Tab-separated table of C-alpha atoms and ligand atoms in Angstrom:
chain	number	residue	atom	x	y	z
A	2	MET	CA	50.150	97.783	165.050
A	3	PRO	CA	51.319	101.323	164.579
A	4	LEU	CA	50.587	103.751	167.344
A	5	PRO	CA	47.768	106.269	166.617
A	6	ASN	CA	48.861	109.440	164.777
A	7	VAL	CA	46.252	112.168	165.292
A	8	TRP	CA	47.630	114.089	162.291
A	9	GLU	CA	46.899	111.259	159.885
A	10	ILE	CA	43.523	112.544	158.996
A	11	PHE	CA	45.193	115.507	157.497
A	12	HIS	CA	47.544	113.226	155.655
A	13	LEU	CA	50.459	114.323	157.746
A	14	LYS	CA	53.202	112.190	159.134
A	15	SER	CA	53.562	114.060	162.360
A	16	SER	CA	52.794	117.359	164.067
A	17	PRO	CA	53.381	120.303	161.703
A	18	TYR	CA	53.647	122.568	164.749
A	19	PHE	CA	56.965	121.448	166.157
A	20	GLN	CA	58.891	124.174	167.980
A	21	THR	CA	62.398	123.241	167.414
A	22	THR	CA	64.869	125.111	165.286
A	23	LEU	CA	65.398	124.061	161.748
A	24	GLN	CA	68.488	121.960	161.105
A	25	LYS	CA	70.837	121.130	158.302
A	26	ASP	CA	70.427	117.554	157.044
A	27	SER	CA	67.304	116.912	159.042
A	28	ASN	CA	64.553	114.919	157.319
A	29	THR	CA	61.797	116.397	159.333
A	30	LYS	CA	62.967	119.917	160.057
A	31	PRO	CA	65.168	120.754	157.044
A	32	LEU	CA	66.465	124.270	156.387
A	33	SER	CA	64.385	124.223	153.165
A	34	LEU	CA	61.371	125.051	155.312
A	35	PHE	CA	62.866	128.475	155.961
A	36	VAL	CA	60.988	131.502	154.863
A	37	GLY	CA	61.574	135.323	154.709
A	38	ARG	CA	64.437	137.193	156.432
A	39	GLN	CA	66.201	137.772	153.172
A	40	ARG	CA	67.582	141.125	154.132
A	41	GLU	CA	68.906	140.007	157.487
A	42	LEU	CA	70.396	137.000	155.821
A	43	GLN	CA	72.176	139.183	153.218
A	44	ARG	CA	73.471	141.521	155.820
A	45	LEU	CA	74.971	138.796	157.982
A	46	LEU	CA	76.478	136.978	155.079
A	47	ALA	CA	77.908	140.129	153.563
A	48	THR	CA	79.551	141.103	156.760
A	49	ILE	CA	81.221	137.760	156.923
A	50	GLY	CA	82.205	137.825	153.194
A	51	SER	CA	83.640	141.302	153.348
A	52	ASN	CA	86.039	140.909	156.260
A	53	LEU	CA	88.932	138.635	157.398
A	54	GLY	CA	87.142	138.326	160.779
A	55	SER	CA	83.829	139.609	162.006
A	56	ARG	CA	81.638	139.980	165.117
A	57	GLN	CA	77.871	140.329	164.750
A	58	ALA	CA	74.792	139.995	166.993
A	59	VAL	CA	71.261	138.950	166.351
A	60	ALA	CA	68.699	140.108	168.921
A	61	GLY	CA	64.933	139.869	169.508
A	62	ARG	CA	62.149	138.511	171.576
A	63	PRO	CA	61.929	134.785	172.222
A	64	GLY	CA	60.450	132.664	169.503
A	65	LEU	CA	60.824	135.153	166.532
A	66	GLY	CA	63.365	132.996	164.765
A	67	LYS	CA	66.863	134.124	165.868
A	68	THR	CA	68.453	130.689	166.208
A	69	THR	CA	66.875	129.411	162.970
A	70	LEU	CA	68.171	132.527	161.082
A	71	VAL	CA	71.788	131.784	162.238
A	72	GLN	CA	71.339	128.013	161.356
A	73	VAL	CA	70.666	129.171	157.799
A	74	VAL	CA	73.552	131.647	157.774
A	75	LYS	CA	75.874	128.853	158.768
A	76	ASP	CA	74.564	126.637	156.001
A	77	ARG	CA	75.086	129.326	153.334
A	78	ALA	CA	78.447	130.055	154.755
A	79	ARG	CA	79.460	126.496	154.630
A	80	THR	CA	78.469	126.250	150.982
A	81	ALA	CA	80.749	129.201	150.390
A	82	SER	CA	83.647	127.372	151.976
A	83	TYR	CA	83.497	128.680	155.493
A	84	TRP	CA	83.760	125.952	158.114
A	85	THR	CA	80.996	125.756	160.772
A	86	ALA	CA	79.553	123.264	163.182
A	87	ASP	CA	75.846	122.387	163.320
A	88	ASP	CA	75.680	122.897	167.115
A	89	PHE	CA	75.953	126.168	168.829
A	90	ILE	CA	77.994	127.336	171.787
A	91	SER	CA	76.431	128.443	175.080
A	92	ILE	CA	78.535	131.272	176.404
A	93	THR	CA	79.829	130.746	179.868
A	94	THR	CA	80.006	133.804	182.136
A	95	GLU	CA	82.243	132.142	184.562
A	96	SER	CA	85.702	133.205	183.557
A	97	SER	CA	87.531	134.290	180.414
A	98	GLY	CA	89.669	131.151	180.524
A	99	VAL	CA	86.561	128.902	180.352
A	100	LEU	CA	85.135	131.067	177.484
A	101	LEU	CA	88.351	130.781	175.572
A	102	GLY	CA	88.116	126.970	176.049
A	103	GLN	CA	84.564	127.069	174.622
A	104	LEU	CA	85.541	129.078	171.603
A	105	LEU	CA	88.435	126.752	170.962
A	106	ALA	CA	86.065	123.724	171.272
A	107	GLY	CA	83.692	125.480	168.809
A	108	VAL	CA	86.437	126.134	166.260
A	109	TYR	CA	87.673	122.628	166.778
A	110	ASP	CA	84.162	121.146	166.109
A	111	ALA	CA	83.840	123.165	162.936
A	112	VAL	CA	87.309	121.943	161.780
A	113	VAL	CA	86.457	118.348	162.419
A	114	ALA	CA	83.011	118.617	160.882
A	115	CYS	CA	84.271	120.224	157.598
A	116	ASN	CA	87.515	118.314	157.217
A	117	PRO	CA	87.307	114.626	158.231
A	118	ASP	CA	91.023	113.969	157.884
A	119	ALA	CA	92.045	116.806	160.196
A	120	ASP	CA	93.454	114.519	162.890
A	121	ASP	CA	96.877	114.112	161.321
A	122	ASP	CA	97.907	117.673	161.766
A	123	PRO	CA	99.798	118.810	164.934
A	124	ALA	CA	97.794	121.977	165.307
A	125	VAL	CA	94.617	119.893	165.304
A	126	GLU	CA	95.998	117.321	167.608
A	127	GLU	CA	97.075	119.856	170.114
A	128	ALA	CA	93.660	121.539	169.997
A	129	GLN	CA	91.980	118.210	170.405
A	130	GLN	CA	93.826	117.543	173.613
A	131	LEU	CA	92.962	120.857	175.127
A	132	VAL	CA	89.358	120.532	173.975
A	133	CYS	CA	89.015	117.115	175.564
A	134	SER	CA	90.179	118.456	178.816
A	135	VAL	CA	87.830	121.506	178.591
A	136	ARG	CA	84.914	119.105	177.979
A	137	LEU	CA	85.988	116.961	180.876
A	138	ARG	CA	86.099	119.975	183.039
A	139	SER	CA	82.665	121.242	182.135
A	140	GLY	CA	81.380	117.714	182.624
A	141	SER	CA	82.604	117.453	186.166
A	142	MET	CA	83.463	120.800	187.748
A	143	SER	CA	84.858	119.273	190.816
A	144	VAL	CA	88.066	118.020	189.138
A	145	SER	CA	90.888	120.389	189.886
A	146	VAL	CA	94.391	119.863	188.791
A	147	ALA	CA	97.312	122.233	189.118
A	148	GLY	CA	99.196	122.030	185.811
A	149	PHE	CA	98.614	121.262	182.221
A	150	GLY	CA	96.572	118.409	180.987
A	151	VAL	CA	97.990	118.704	177.532
A	152	GLY	CA	101.119	117.620	175.674
A	153	GLY	CA	101.451	114.378	177.585
A	154	GLY	CA	101.068	110.879	176.302
A	155	GLY	CA	97.835	111.034	174.354
A	156	SER	CA	94.618	110.484	176.057
A	157	GLU	CA	95.041	110.643	179.756
A	158	ALA	CA	92.062	112.642	180.990
A	159	VAL	CA	93.168	115.582	182.985
A	160	SER	CA	91.145	118.672	183.431
A	161	THR	CA	92.735	121.971	182.478
A	162	PRO	CA	92.275	124.902	184.845
A	163	PRO	CA	91.127	128.215	183.262
A	164	SER	CA	94.565	129.708	183.924
A	165	ALA	CA	96.161	127.194	181.662
A	166	LEU	CA	93.721	128.007	178.901
A	167	ILE	CA	94.532	131.695	179.143
A	168	LEU	CA	98.171	130.744	178.831
A	169	ASP	CA	97.920	128.277	176.027
A	170	GLY	CA	94.539	128.719	174.470
A	171	PRO	CA	95.218	131.723	172.298
A	172	ARG	CA	98.235	130.186	170.590
A	173	ILE	CA	96.383	126.858	169.994
A	174	LEU	CA	93.382	128.764	168.657
A	175	ARG	CA	95.562	130.861	166.343
A	176	ASN	CA	97.239	127.671	165.033
A	177	LEU	CA	93.853	126.001	164.496
A	178	LEU	CA	92.429	128.932	162.531
A	179	ASN	CA	95.665	129.047	160.410
A	180	TYR	CA	95.268	125.386	159.828
A	181	ALA	CA	91.710	125.915	158.532
A	182	LEU	CA	92.777	128.768	156.256
A	183	ARG	CA	95.716	126.799	154.907
A	184	LYS	CA	93.360	123.907	154.087
A	185	GLY	CA	91.192	126.207	151.945
A	186	ALA	CA	88.587	127.360	154.479
A	187	LYS	CA	87.539	131.009	153.877
A	188	GLY	CA	87.143	131.294	157.669
A	189	VAL	CA	85.496	129.626	160.643
A	190	LEU	CA	82.047	130.743	161.802
A	191	LEU	CA	80.931	130.386	165.383
A	192	HIS	CA	77.359	130.619	166.654
A	193	LEU	CA	77.078	131.685	170.326
A	194	ASN	CA	73.500	131.247	171.218
A	195	ASN	CA	72.433	131.628	174.849
A	196	LEU	CA	72.120	135.243	175.706
A	197	GLU	CA	68.488	134.628	176.267
A	198	ASN	CA	67.980	133.398	179.824
A	199	LEU	CA	70.931	135.036	181.499
A	200	SER	CA	70.216	137.080	184.613
A	201	LYS	CA	71.360	140.715	184.596
A	202	ALA	CA	74.441	139.930	186.564
A	203	ASP	CA	75.335	137.010	184.233
A	204	THR	CA	74.893	139.278	181.219
A	205	ARG	CA	77.385	141.734	182.702
A	206	ASN	CA	79.757	138.932	183.403
A	207	ALA	CA	79.446	137.774	179.756
A	208	ALA	CA	80.306	141.328	178.647
A	209	ASP	CA	83.387	141.293	180.934
A	210	VAL	CA	84.703	137.921	179.867
A	211	LEU	CA	84.225	138.795	176.143
A	212	ARG	CA	86.203	141.905	176.690
A	213	ASP	CA	88.940	140.016	178.363
A	214	ILE	CA	89.471	137.701	175.452
A	215	ARG	CA	89.040	140.310	172.786
A	216	ASP	CA	92.465	140.413	171.434
A	217	SER	CA	93.560	136.928	172.228
A	218	ALA	CA	90.538	135.335	170.465
A	219	LEU	CA	87.773	137.429	169.180
A	220	MET	CA	89.896	139.567	166.812
A	221	LEU	CA	91.776	136.731	165.148
A	222	ASP	CA	91.866	136.612	161.445
A	223	GLY	CA	89.660	133.900	160.041
A	224	LEU	CA	87.245	133.901	162.968
A	225	HIS	CA	83.607	135.054	162.439
A	226	VAL	CA	81.335	135.134	165.393
A	227	ILE	CA	77.559	135.609	165.651
A	228	VAL	CA	76.159	136.155	169.122
A	229	VAL	CA	72.376	135.517	169.524
A	230	GLY	CA	70.039	136.500	172.334
A	231	ALA	CA	67.349	138.651	173.911
A	232	THR	CA	67.514	142.308	172.947
A	233	ASP	CA	68.482	143.671	176.298
A	234	ALA	CA	71.063	141.065	176.933
A	235	VAL	CA	72.675	141.467	173.551
A	236	ARG	CA	72.758	145.193	173.979
A	237	THR	CA	74.405	144.879	177.401
A	238	VAL	CA	76.954	142.510	176.109
A	239	VAL	CA	77.867	144.554	173.001
A	240	ASN	CA	77.596	148.034	174.464
A	241	ARG	CA	78.908	147.732	178.017
A	242	HIS	CA	82.584	148.033	177.104
A	243	PRO	CA	83.848	150.383	174.393
A	244	GLN	CA	86.470	147.811	173.476
A	245	ILE	CA	83.720	145.347	172.473
A	246	ARG	CA	81.301	147.906	171.017
A	247	SER	CA	83.980	149.129	168.634
A	248	VAL	CA	84.566	145.732	167.147
A	249	PHE	CA	80.937	144.477	166.877
A	250	SER	CA	78.573	145.521	164.089
A	251	ASN	CA	75.321	147.059	165.249
A	252	PRO	CA	73.073	144.196	166.471
A	253	ILE	CA	70.394	143.121	164.009
A	254	ILE	CA	67.100	143.402	166.034
A	255	LEU	CA	64.712	140.904	164.445
A	256	LYS	CA	61.105	141.835	163.898
A	257	GLU	CA	58.275	139.318	163.709
A	258	LEU	CA	57.874	137.482	160.445
A	259	THR	CA	54.882	138.898	158.530
A	260	LEU	CA	51.643	136.968	158.621
A	261	SER	CA	51.994	136.014	155.005
A	262	ASN	CA	55.503	134.577	155.803
A	263	VAL	CA	53.795	132.555	158.474
A	264	TYR	CA	51.223	131.110	156.141
A	265	GLU	CA	54.098	130.211	153.744
A	266	LEU	CA	56.020	128.664	156.552
A	267	LEU	CA	53.078	126.457	157.552
A	268	ASN	CA	52.380	125.491	153.994
A	269	ASN	CA	56.022	124.394	153.654
A	270	ARG	CA	55.721	122.265	156.761
A	271	TYR	CA	52.354	120.692	155.669
A	272	GLN	CA	53.880	119.857	152.400
A	273	ALA	CA	57.109	118.423	153.831
A	274	LEU	CA	55.124	116.195	156.159
A	275	GLN	CA	52.811	114.769	153.697
A	276	ILE	CA	52.456	111.089	154.142
A	277	ASP	CA	52.032	110.445	150.470
A	278	ALA	CA	52.824	112.754	147.621
A	279	ASN	CA	49.799	111.640	145.749
A	280	LYS	CA	47.454	112.443	148.664
A	281	PRO	CA	47.669	116.136	149.295
A	282	PHE	CA	47.543	117.355	152.899
A	283	ARG	CA	44.441	118.947	154.293
A	284	ASN	CA	44.800	122.206	156.115
A	285	PRO	CA	44.419	121.432	159.846
A	286	VAL	CA	43.272	124.829	160.810
A	287	GLU	CA	41.364	127.719	159.181
A	288	ASP	CA	43.399	130.794	158.376
A	289	SER	CA	41.506	132.771	161.014
A	290	VAL	CA	43.045	130.524	163.662
A	291	VAL	CA	46.573	131.265	162.402
A	292	GLU	CA	45.820	135.012	162.227
A	293	LYS	CA	44.387	135.161	165.678
A	294	LEU	CA	47.266	133.207	167.308
A	295	TYR	CA	49.826	135.281	165.414
A	296	ASP	CA	48.226	138.324	166.883
A	297	ILE	CA	47.992	137.012	170.397
A	298	PHE	CA	51.593	135.893	170.382
A	299	ARG	CA	52.762	138.984	168.565
A	300	GLY	CA	54.873	136.907	166.136
A	301	ASP	CA	56.378	134.574	168.736
A	302	LEU	CA	56.416	131.435	166.644
A	303	ARG	CA	57.423	129.054	169.328
A	304	GLY	CA	54.458	130.229	171.573
A	305	MET	CA	52.138	130.053	168.671
A	306	PHE	CA	53.209	126.537	167.446
A	307	LYS	CA	53.049	125.210	171.041
A	308	SER	CA	49.385	126.418	171.394
A	309	LEU	CA	48.535	124.991	167.985
A	310	GLU	CA	49.970	121.727	168.894
A	311	ASP	CA	48.518	121.395	172.389
A	312	GLY	CA	45.100	122.643	171.358
A	313	MET	CA	44.822	120.543	168.191
A	314	GLN	CA	46.023	117.371	169.842
A	315	THR	CA	43.402	117.773	172.474
A	316	LEU	CA	40.685	118.387	169.896
A	317	LEU	CA	41.839	115.598	167.631
A	318	LEU	CA	41.814	112.994	170.393
A	319	ASP	CA	38.193	113.824	171.093
A	320	MET	CA	37.085	113.857	167.444
A	321	ILE	CA	34.655	111.139	166.610
A	322	ASP	CA	34.328	111.117	162.862
A	323	ASP	CA	37.271	111.654	160.607
A	324	ALA	CA	35.795	114.319	158.311
A	325	ALA	CA	38.945	116.295	158.922
A	326	LEU	CA	37.491	119.717	158.468
A	327	PRO	CA	39.926	122.455	159.201
A	328	THR	CA	39.480	123.334	162.817
A	329	GLY	CA	37.672	126.621	163.406
A	330	LEU	CA	38.597	129.446	165.571
A	331	ASN	CA	36.137	129.033	168.425
A	332	ASP	CA	36.771	125.305	168.948
A	333	LEU	CA	40.372	125.867	169.306
A	334	LEU	CA	40.207	129.008	171.372
A	335	SER	CA	37.953	127.437	173.956
A	336	VAL	CA	40.242	124.413	174.357
A	337	LEU	CA	43.184	126.681	174.650
A	338	LYS	CA	41.528	128.998	177.091
A	339	LYS	CA	40.717	126.096	179.393
A	340	GLN	CA	44.206	124.485	179.172
A	341	ASN	CA	46.106	127.753	179.745
A	342	GLN	CA	43.836	128.843	182.540
A	343	GLU	CA	44.493	125.579	184.440
A	344	GLU	CA	48.212	125.893	183.946
A	345	LEU	CA	48.437	129.445	184.969
A	346	LYS	CA	46.295	129.198	188.007
A	347	GLU	CA	48.454	126.301	189.213
A	348	GLU	CA	51.641	128.135	188.427
A	349	LEU	CA	50.712	131.592	189.786
A	350	GLY	CA	48.573	130.722	192.773
A	351	PRO	CA	45.279	132.547	193.565
A	352	THR	CA	46.692	135.904	194.518
A	353	ARG	CA	48.780	136.488	191.382
A	354	TRP	CA	46.178	134.924	189.146
A	355	ARG	CA	43.709	137.556	190.495
A	356	LEU	CA	46.160	140.404	189.779
A	357	VAL	CA	46.633	139.072	186.234
A	358	LEU	CA	42.851	138.980	185.715
A	359	GLN	CA	42.581	142.557	186.985
A	360	TRP	CA	45.229	143.648	184.387
A	361	ALA	CA	43.530	141.688	181.591
A	362	GLY	CA	40.258	143.087	182.628
A	363	ALA	CA	41.618	146.610	181.872
A	364	ASP	CA	42.789	145.419	178.455
A	365	PRO	CA	44.793	142.198	177.894
A	366	GLY	CA	46.807	143.785	175.080
A	367	SER	CA	47.685	146.968	177.123
A	368	ILE	CA	51.202	148.010	177.808
A	369	GLN	CA	51.728	148.791	181.606
A	370	THR	CA	54.617	150.072	183.722
A	371	GLN	CA	55.163	149.345	187.405
A	372	THR	CA	53.624	152.814	188.058
A	373	THR	CA	50.410	152.181	186.124
A	374	LEU	CA	50.124	148.687	187.628
A	375	SER	CA	50.567	150.114	191.138
A	376	ASN	CA	47.435	152.145	190.409
A	377	ILE	CA	45.462	149.250	188.869
A	378	TRP	CA	46.364	146.974	191.704
A	379	ASP	CA	46.420	149.493	194.451
A	380	LEU	CA	49.774	148.278	195.717
A	381	ASP	CA	52.969	150.105	196.438
A	382	ILE	CA	55.925	150.073	193.945
A	383	GLU	CA	58.033	147.688	195.885
A	384	GLU	CA	55.345	145.077	196.023
A	385	VAL	CA	54.615	145.547	192.299
A	386	SER	CA	58.226	145.085	191.457
A	387	ASP	CA	58.409	141.942	193.483
A	388	ILE	CA	55.256	140.587	191.798
A	389	MET	CA	56.474	141.518	188.359
A	390	GLU	CA	59.628	139.516	188.763
A	391	LYS	CA	57.611	136.454	189.677
A	392	LEU	CA	55.123	136.930	186.868
A	393	ALA	CA	58.013	137.230	184.416
A	394	ASN	CA	59.561	134.058	185.773
A	395	SER	CA	56.344	132.175	185.280
A	396	GLY	CA	56.037	133.292	181.695
A	397	ALA	CA	52.950	135.418	182.418
A	398	VAL	CA	54.407	138.760	181.537
A	399	GLU	CA	57.154	140.017	179.197
A	400	ALA	CA	59.356	143.050	179.597
A	401	LEU	CA	59.879	145.059	176.444
A	402	PRO	CA	63.434	146.107	175.695
A	403	LYS	CA	64.480	148.920	178.031
A	404	ARG	CA	64.585	152.434	176.545
A	405	PRO	CA	66.889	155.075	178.002
A	406	GLU	CA	65.394	157.270	180.713
A	407	ARG	CA	62.092	155.368	180.604
A	408	GLU	CA	60.346	152.979	182.843
A	409	ILE	CA	60.269	149.351	181.602
A	410	ASP	CA	57.052	148.456	179.606
A	411	TYR	CA	55.384	145.190	180.271
A	412	LEU	CA	52.961	143.046	178.368
A	413	LEU	CA	50.830	140.028	179.220
A	414	THR	CA	52.120	137.031	177.315
A	415	GLY	CA	50.148	135.126	174.724
A	416	LYS	CA	49.560	132.398	177.300
A	417	VAL	CA	47.753	134.834	179.600
A	418	ARG	CA	45.949	136.390	176.760
A	419	LEU	CA	44.591	132.983	175.692
A	420	ALA	CA	43.638	132.162	179.268
A	421	THR	CA	41.698	135.393	179.732
A	422	LEU	CA	40.259	135.490	176.216
A	423	ASP	CA	36.697	136.819	175.882
A	424	HIS	CA	35.405	135.140	172.753
A	425	SER	CA	31.912	134.098	171.772
B	502	ADP	N1	62.411	132.131	159.054
B	502	ADP	C1	61.778	130.988	159.409
B	502	ADP	N2	61.328	130.118	158.537
B	502	ADP	C2	60.693	128.926	158.919
B	502	ADP	N3	60.607	128.614	160.235
B	502	ADP	C3	61.106	129.447	161.247
B	502	ADP	C4	61.648	130.600	160.834
B	502	ADP	N4	62.106	131.262	161.949
B	502	ADP	C5	61.694	130.483	162.901
B	502	ADP	N5	61.124	129.374	162.564
B	502	ADP	C6	60.560	128.342	163.449
B	502	ADP	O1	59.908	128.977	164.539
B	502	ADP	C7	60.270	128.408	165.791
B	502	ADP	C8	61.083	129.421	166.603
B	502	ADP	O2	62.344	129.741	165.960
B	502	ADP	P1	63.644	129.960	166.864
B	502	ADP	O3	64.731	130.136	165.818
B	502	ADP	O4	63.871	128.850	167.791
B	502	ADP	O5	63.398	131.271	167.673
B	502	ADP	P2	64.308	132.128	168.663
B	502	ADP	O6	65.635	131.598	168.559
B	502	ADP	O7	64.147	133.547	168.271
B	502	ADP	O8	63.713	131.912	170.066
B	502	ADP	C9	61.090	127.176	165.373
B	502	ADP	O9	60.199	126.104	165.381
B	502	ADP	C10	61.525	127.451	164.018
B	502	ADP	O10	61.691	126.198	163.272
B	503	MG	MG1	66.709	130.575	170.077
C-alpha cells in the first residue's frame, strides 16, 4: 500500500511548495522551473564571457532566489564550455590558507565533474592529493601535522596545515586552471554561497582572508567567482578593502520576483509535478492566497512556500471529502495564524511575544528603528538593542540593509505578520 499523499487530490506527485534551490539534472526540481531574472542572468554571464577572469557578487534578502539564480548561471556557463561543479562552496573565515584550500577544492571538483578522465594528468593528481588532505582537515579539525601531506606515496591520509596551503596552493591552483584551459575549458566558475548567516565579525574576517589571497588565487586567469549572500555581508566583503573593491564588479542586489513571475513559477511547478499528463493538475490555492502571502513575505519565496506547505498540509489532512476546491484565503490564513502563533510564543517567551504584539498593534507592516521602538515599548535604547538582537535571531524581525549615517530600519517578518493577522 502506498503511503498517503495529500497532494494527490490536485493530481500532484508531491508538494509543489518545496523550498530547496533548483538543481541541474534533478527530476523534481529541475532548472527548467526557473522564471524571470533575465537581466541579472545576462549581466552575470556577460561579465564572465567578456573577461579572462572575473569576480562578481549577488546580494539580497533571504529567500529571494539568489542561490537559484547562480545555479542557472552555472548551467548556462557549462553549456558554453565553462567548467563548474553543481555544489557550492561555503567560505571559511578562519584563515587565508584554509580558504585557498577550499577554492582549490572547488576548482578540482569542477575539473573532475566536467572532464571524467582528468585523473591521468600530473597537475590534477597533485591537486587531488592536496584537496584530499584539505577535506580530511575540515572533517576532523583536531588533526595537526607539521609538514606536507602531499607528494608522498599516493593515498596516505595526512592533514595539511594552512601554512602549507599558502606555500603550495597557489602554484597547484594555477596549474589546475591551466590544465582546464588546455583541455578546452573557457574558464572555471566557482560559486561561493554562504555570506548569509555570518556574524559581523566573521564577515569582516571573510573580507580579510579574501584580500589575503587576492593575487595568489582570485586574480588568476581562467577563474570566475560569484559570491552570494545577504546584502550587508556582501557589501562588507566587497567594500571593506580597496584591493578587493577594485577587482569586484558592483554587487547585483536582487529585488523580489514580480507577482506574475510567482504565478508563472507556481504554474511551472504544478505542471512538472502532475501525476499523469492526461489528467491536468488542479490549482491547490486561489490566486488571492498567493497574492496575500507574497505581500506578507515581501517576495521571500522560501518563507512563502514554507507557509503554503505547512498550512495546506494541515488543511488537507483534515479534509473529509475530496472535492479539491482550491483553498480559499480565510481557511488558510486562520490555520497559519494559529500555527505561527504557537511557534512564536514558544520561541520568544511571554515578554518578547508581548512586545511583538505591541509593535504589530501599531502596524504590522511598519518600519521601526531602535529609537521609535524605545518609544513604543517605553524601554531605554540598550534594552531595545538587546531585545532586537534576540528577535532577529528568532526570525521575528528583519534588519533592512544599513544605509550610511542612518539608524538601522527593522521590519516584522512574514511569520509574525501571519501570527498577528487581523482577518475576517
Ligand atoms: N527565478 C526563480 N524561478 C523559479 N524558482 C525560484 C526562482 N528563484 C527562487 N526560486 C525558488 O525559491 C526558493 C528560494 O530560492 P533561493 O535561491 O534558495 O533563495 P536565496 O538563495 O535568495 O535564499 C527556492 O525554493 C527556489 O527553488
Ligand atoms: Mg541561498
